[in-house]
């Protein structure tokens, strides 16, 4: 893994710049609903949390795909989708315990954060530095921080 996204909810303003630049970079449109990263709001705690593929070590999505449509791109360490092999069976979506995979509603394609070829636009343009792209060995805190985000994301999805 070349790097990983780390999220600090206490810095997030909920501005959605991350999802806007993601959709603009990948699709050429400004549409947070089609972004590979989403901002979830926990109203009761006045807290915003990003939801994105965490590039987990287990790679549940790759294990679940019976068509070998998912793989790890060696240059970035990100999971990529071979759309020629993908049948959109959604087994990867169901297998991901972090809700980090979406089905693009317009293209009808499985969409996963690909770390923007090693230069994640969400981290690059986050005005509050709530999202940072760090080398995984440079920060032991990063892994613990992402575990917290995974827990918060699950809480928001289950009880918004």
Short mmCIF file of C-alpha atoms in Angstrom, two decimals, residues 4-62:
data_model
loop_
_atom_site.label_atom_id
_atom_site.label_comp_id
_atom_site.label_asym_id
_atom_site.label_seq_id
_atom_site.Cartn_x
_atom_site.Cartn_y
_atom_site.Cartn_z
CA UNK A 4 -4.06 5.57 2.92
CA UNK A 5 -6.79 8.08 3.60
CA UNK A 6 -7.21 9.11 7.20
CA UNK A 7 -10.20 11.08 8.38
CA UNK A 8 -10.47 13.38 11.38
CA UNK A 9 -14.18 14.06 12.04
CA UNK A 10 -13.44 16.81 14.53
CA UNK A 11 -11.97 18.85 11.66
CA UNK A 12 -14.78 18.17 9.15
CA UNK A 13 -17.13 21.09 8.44
CA UNK A 14 -19.47 19.01 6.28
CA UNK A 15 -18.78 21.25 3.29
CA UNK A 16 -18.75 18.33 0.81
CA UNK A 17 -15.72 19.65 -1.07
CA UNK A 18 -14.36 16.09 -0.94
CA UNK A 19 -17.35 14.60 -2.75
CA UNK A 20 -17.54 17.50 -5.21
CA UNK A 21 -13.89 17.23 -6.30
CA UNK A 22 -14.20 13.44 -6.43
CA UNK A 23 -17.10 13.50 -8.87
CA UNK A 24 -15.49 16.30 -10.89
CA UNK A 25 -12.16 14.44 -11.11
CA UNK A 26 -13.63 11.05 -12.03
CA UNK A 27 -16.76 11.96 -13.96
CA UNK A 28 -16.36 15.56 -15.04
CA UNK A 29 -19.54 16.52 -13.18
CA UNK A 30 -20.27 18.06 -9.81
CA UNK A 31 -22.55 15.52 -8.22
CA UNK A 32 -21.83 14.32 -4.66
CA UNK A 33 -24.38 11.52 -5.12
CA UNK A 34 -22.05 9.98 -7.71
CA UNK A 35 -18.90 10.53 -5.72
CA UNK A 36 -16.72 7.72 -4.39
CA UNK A 37 -16.70 9.50 -1.05
CA UNK A 38 -19.78 10.62 0.82
CA UNK A 39 -20.28 12.82 3.83
CA UNK A 40 -22.67 11.37 6.37
CA UNK A 41 -24.21 13.50 9.09
CA UNK A 42 -24.91 12.35 12.62
CA UNK A 43 -27.44 14.99 13.62
CA UNK A 44 -27.66 14.13 17.30
CA UNK A 45 -23.95 14.71 17.75
CA UNK A 46 -23.59 17.48 15.15
CA UNK A 47 -20.92 15.34 13.54
CA UNK A 48 -19.96 14.80 9.89
CA UNK A 49 -18.16 11.62 8.88
CA UNK A 50 -16.85 10.61 5.48
CA UNK A 51 -17.74 7.25 4.05
CA UNK A 52 -15.22 5.87 1.59
CA UNK A 53 -13.39 2.63 0.86
CA UNK A 54 -10.80 2.28 3.61
CA UNK A 55 -8.63 -0.06 1.52
CA UNK A 56 -8.95 -2.64 4.30
CA UNK A 57 -6.38 -5.36 4.66
CA UNK A 58 -8.99 -8.11 4.42
CA UNK A 59 -10.22 -7.08 0.95
CA UNK A 60 -13.66 -8.61 1.55
CA UNK A 61 -14.89 -7.25 -1.78
CA UNK A 62 -12.18 -9.00 -3.78
#
